[in-house]
Amino acid sequence: MNNVIDVTLFASTFFTLFVIMDPAGNVPIFLGLTSKLTPKERARAAWQANAVSAGVLAVFGLFGTYILGFLHISVEAMQMSGGLLLLLVALQLLTGEESDPGKPAGKTNVALVPIGTPLLAGPGTIVAFMLAVEDAGSNTPSIIAVIAAFVAVHIVSWAALRFSVVIHRVLGEGGTTLLTKLSGMLLAAIATQLIVNGILGVIEQI
């Protein structure tokens, strides 16, 4: 199995993206933004939002390295800045100060903005995915692992939004809050590790 897919990289990539995207935590926000939609329209919004997220992440995953090279930004700098960015997201989750996109005015498609981006494909998710692609390099099992994790996390995210009414009814306010806090703690640990890896990388180059 390891000859076909890097299981460790798959698990770490999926887990990191899952924690940042926080499918369960997005359920109440999604329900609020789509409260005036019919069940059919809400179902369409669920897949549209994840399609937008997948598209944004794919672009940065494919061309992120070239962008960094053009701007002369090192991988270590990206790791440390990405770690700090993820740490801020983790603190927001832990303190309960997550930014609420609010209801946009007019007939804006909420599936595209703000659900697809920046709620799903936000700065933290983009940085984490770029780092995963960087870790995969040109190794085929690693590339397959990152792609599989990318697809799997969007399937889970789609399912969470698609069946958001049922999930929110089962978890309740307390269950949703608990999952959000746990995600914040785990994300803080991931962010700290990214910062440490960046610092160690800089030290090795000295």
GROMACS .gro file of C-alpha atoms in nm:
model
  206
    1MET     CA    1   0.000   0.000   0.000
    2ASN     CA    2   0.285   0.239   0.087
    3ASN     CA    3   0.428   0.180  -0.262
    4VAL     CA    4   0.111   0.323  -0.414
    5ILE     CA    5   0.028   0.601  -0.166
    6ASP     CA    6   0.215   0.767   0.119
    7VAL     CA    7  -0.028   0.688   0.400
    8THR     CA    8   0.146   0.917   0.650
    9LEU     CA    9   0.136   1.218   0.418
   10PHE     CA   10  -0.224   1.140   0.327
   11ALA     CA   11  -0.325   1.133   0.694
   12SER     CA   12  -0.136   1.451   0.785
   13THR     CA   13  -0.266   1.643   0.482
   14PHE     CA   14  -0.624   1.530   0.527
   15PHE     CA   15  -0.620   1.596   0.901
   16THR     CA   16  -0.466   1.943   0.864
   17LEU     CA   17  -0.710   2.052   0.593
   18PHE     CA   18  -1.001   1.899   0.783
   19VAL     CA   19  -0.915   2.088   1.102
   20ILE     CA   20  -0.873   2.420   0.921
   21MET     CA   21  -1.184   2.386   0.705
   22ASP     CA   22  -1.379   2.267   1.012
   23PRO     CA   23  -1.681   2.111   0.832
   24ALA     CA   24  -1.886   2.071   1.152
   25GLY     CA   25  -1.812   2.427   1.261
   26ASN     CA   26  -1.922   2.557   0.921
   27VAL     CA   27  -2.266   2.397   0.953
   28PRO     CA   28  -2.435   2.676   1.155
   29ILE     CA   29  -2.277   2.947   0.937
   30PHE     CA   30  -2.390   2.768   0.621
   31LEU     CA   31  -2.742   2.729   0.757
   32GLY     CA   32  -2.755   3.098   0.844
   33LEU     CA   33  -2.635   3.213   0.502
   34THR     CA   34  -2.871   2.978   0.318
   35SER     CA   35  -3.173   3.018   0.547
   36LYS     CA   36  -3.387   3.170   0.269
   37LEU     CA   37  -3.300   2.901   0.014
   38THR     CA   38  -3.511   2.600  -0.068
   39PRO     CA   39  -3.371   2.252   0.017
   40LYS     CA   40  -3.282   2.203  -0.350
   41GLU     CA   41  -3.103   2.538  -0.368
   42ARG     CA   42  -2.919   2.465  -0.043
   43ALA     CA   43  -2.802   2.131  -0.184
   44ARG     CA   44  -2.674   2.310  -0.495
   45ALA     CA   45  -2.498   2.568  -0.280
   46ALA     CA   46  -2.317   2.289  -0.091
   47TRP     CA   47  -2.147   2.148  -0.400
   48GLN     CA   48  -2.088   2.491  -0.555
   49ALA     CA   49  -1.907   2.610  -0.242
   50ASN     CA   50  -1.681   2.305  -0.237
   51ALA     CA   51  -1.618   2.330  -0.613
   52VAL     CA   52  -1.498   2.688  -0.563
   53SER     CA   53  -1.281   2.583  -0.270
   54ALA     CA   54  -1.128   2.298  -0.470
   55GLY     CA   55  -1.058   2.528  -0.764
   56VAL     CA   56  -0.887   2.792  -0.551
   57LEU     CA   57  -0.670   2.537  -0.369
   58ALA     CA   58  -0.580   2.361  -0.694
   59VAL     CA   59  -0.455   2.687  -0.846
   60PHE     CA   60  -0.235   2.764  -0.546
   61GLY     CA   61  -0.122   2.403  -0.522
   62LEU     CA   62  -0.008   2.401  -0.886
   63PHE     CA   63   0.134   2.751  -0.914
   64GLY     CA   64   0.211   2.845  -0.554
   65THR     CA   65   0.578   2.746  -0.589
   66TYR     CA   66   0.621   2.967  -0.895
   67ILE     CA   67   0.458   3.255  -0.714
   68LEU     CA   68   0.696   3.211  -0.421
   69GLY     CA   69   0.993   3.189  -0.655
   70PHE     CA   70   0.890   3.505  -0.836
   71LEU     CA   71   0.859   3.688  -0.502
   72HIS     CA   72   1.185   3.531  -0.373
   73ILE     CA   73   1.015   3.376  -0.070
   74SER     CA   74   1.181   3.070   0.085
   75VAL     CA   75   0.998   2.757   0.197
   76GLU     CA   76   1.112   2.823   0.555
   77ALA     CA   77   0.961   3.172   0.545
   78MET     CA   78   0.638   3.025   0.411
   79GLN     CA   79   0.636   2.765   0.690
   80MET     CA   80   0.684   3.024   0.965
   81SER     CA   81   0.437   3.276   0.822
   82GLY     CA   82   0.190   2.996   0.753
   83GLY     CA   83   0.232   2.869   1.107
   84LEU     CA   84   0.162   3.215   1.248
   85LEU     CA   85  -0.143   3.248   1.026
   86LEU     CA   86  -0.277   2.909   1.133
   87LEU     CA   87  -0.209   2.998   1.496
   88LEU     CA   88  -0.428   3.307   1.461
   89VAL     CA   89  -0.705   3.090   1.316
   90ALA     CA   90  -0.662   2.845   1.606
   91LEU     CA   91  -0.688   3.126   1.861
   92GLN     CA   92  -1.008   3.246   1.695
   93LEU     CA   93  -1.153   2.897   1.723
   94LEU     CA   94  -1.050   2.866   2.088
   95THR     CA   95  -1.176   3.209   2.193
   96GLY     CA   96  -1.499   3.183   1.998
   97GLU     CA   97  -1.418   3.489   1.789
   98GLU     CA   98  -1.445   3.327   1.448
   99SER     CA   99  -1.514   3.585   1.184
  100ASP     CA  100  -1.874   3.564   1.069
  101PRO     CA  101  -1.900   3.650   0.701
  102GLY     CA  102  -2.250   3.783   0.754
  103LYS     CA  103  -2.517   3.797   0.491
  104PRO     CA  104  -2.402   3.968   0.178
  105ALA     CA  105  -2.631   4.222   0.021
  106GLY     CA  106  -2.810   4.183  -0.306
  107LYS     CA  107  -2.830   3.862  -0.502
  108THR     CA  108  -2.471   3.753  -0.443
  109ASN     CA  109  -2.431   3.376  -0.463
  110VAL     CA  110  -2.327   3.293  -0.106
  111ALA     CA  111  -2.198   2.954  -0.224
  112LEU     CA  112  -1.916   3.135  -0.405
  113VAL     CA  113  -1.850   3.416  -0.155
  114PRO     CA  114  -1.820   3.393   0.141
  115ILE     CA  115  -1.872   3.014   0.176
  116GLY     CA  116  -1.649   2.883  -0.103
  117THR     CA  117  -1.389   3.144  -0.024
  118PRO     CA  118  -1.280   3.257   0.229
  119LEU     CA  119  -1.479   3.026   0.460
  120LEU     CA  120  -1.355   2.701   0.304
  121ALA     CA  121  -1.057   2.808   0.093
  122GLY     CA  122  -0.921   3.076   0.323
  123PRO     CA  123  -0.560   3.189   0.376
  124GLY     CA  124  -0.492   2.914   0.629
  125THR     CA  125  -0.620   2.638   0.402
  126ILE     CA  126  -0.424   2.771   0.105
  127VAL     CA  127  -0.096   2.785   0.299
  128ALA     CA  128  -0.148   2.437   0.445
  129PHE     CA  129  -0.220   2.287   0.102
  130MET     CA  130   0.080   2.459  -0.057
  131LEU     CA  131   0.302   2.313   0.214
  132ALA     CA  132   0.157   1.966   0.155
  133VAL     CA  133   0.230   1.994  -0.218
  134GLU     CA  134   0.581   2.110  -0.133
  135ASP     CA  135   0.631   1.807   0.094
  136ALA     CA  136   0.511   1.573  -0.182
  137GLY     CA  137   0.770   1.698  -0.427
  138SER     CA  138   0.802   1.473  -0.732
  139ASN     CA  139   0.748   1.147  -0.542
  140THR     CA  140   0.453   0.964  -0.702
  141PRO     CA  141   0.313   0.797  -0.386
  142SER     CA  142   0.331   1.134  -0.207
  143ILE     CA  143   0.159   1.315  -0.493
  144ILE     CA  144  -0.119   1.056  -0.492
  145ALA     CA  145  -0.150   1.098  -0.115
  146VAL     CA  146  -0.193   1.476  -0.138
  147ILE     CA  147  -0.445   1.450  -0.421
  148ALA     CA  148  -0.641   1.180  -0.236
  149ALA     CA  149  -0.647   1.388   0.083
  150PHE     CA  150  -0.752   1.694  -0.117
  151VAL     CA  151  -1.044   1.506  -0.274
  152ALA     CA  152  -1.142   1.327   0.049
  153VAL     CA  153  -1.159   1.643   0.261
  154HIS     CA  154  -1.379   1.816   0.004
  155ILE     CA  155  -1.610   1.515  -0.005
  156VAL     CA  156  -1.643   1.533   0.373
  157SER     CA  157  -1.694   1.909   0.358
  158TRP     CA  158  -1.961   1.869   0.090
  159ALA     CA  159  -2.140   1.602   0.296
  160ALA     CA  160  -2.135   1.826   0.604
  161LEU     CA  161  -2.295   2.115   0.415
  162ARG     CA  162  -2.528   1.895   0.213
  163PHE     CA  163  -2.669   1.736   0.528
  164SER     CA  164  -2.617   2.043   0.749
  165VAL     CA  165  -2.975   2.045   0.877
  166VAL     CA  166  -2.947   1.687   1.005
  167ILE     CA  167  -2.598   1.738   1.153
  168HIS     CA  168  -2.697   2.052   1.340
  169ARG     CA  169  -3.005   1.880   1.476
  170VAL     CA  170  -2.797   1.584   1.602
  171LEU     CA  171  -2.503   1.779   1.747
  172GLY     CA  172  -2.693   2.076   1.881
  173GLU     CA  173  -2.525   2.404   1.977
  174GLY     CA  174  -2.317   2.238   2.250
  175GLY     CA  175  -2.182   1.961   2.029
  176THR     CA  176  -2.089   2.201   1.751
  177THR     CA  177  -1.907   2.428   1.997
  178LEU     CA  178  -1.718   2.134   2.147
  179LEU     CA  179  -1.594   2.019   1.805
  180THR     CA  180  -1.487   2.373   1.724
  181LYS     CA  181  -1.279   2.403   2.043
  182LEU     CA  182  -1.113   2.065   1.986
  183SER     CA  183  -1.029   2.171   1.632
  184GLY     CA  184  -0.874   2.491   1.768
  185MET     CA  185  -0.644   2.301   2.006
  186LEU     CA  186  -0.527   2.061   1.738
  187LEU     CA  187  -0.475   2.340   1.488
  188ALA     CA  188  -0.264   2.532   1.742
  189ALA     CA  189  -0.034   2.229   1.775
  190ILE     CA  190  -0.005   2.199   1.395
  191ALA     CA  191   0.073   2.571   1.365
  192THR     CA  192   0.343   2.552   1.632
  193GLN     CA  193   0.506   2.257   1.456
  194LEU     CA  194   0.515   2.451   1.127
  195ILE     CA  195   0.690   2.742   1.298
  196VAL     CA  196   0.942   2.508   1.462
  197ASN     CA  197   1.013   2.336   1.129
  198GLY     CA  198   1.072   2.673   0.965
  199ILE     CA  199   1.312   2.787   1.235
  200LEU     CA  200   1.505   2.458   1.222
  201GLY     CA  201   1.527   2.490   0.843
  202VAL     CA  202   1.680   2.837   0.873
  203ILE     CA  203   1.928   2.717   1.138
  204GLU     CA  204   2.042   2.429   0.914
  205GLN     CA  205   2.126   2.676   0.638
  206ILE     CA  206   2.350   2.885   0.862
   0.00000   0.00000   0.00000
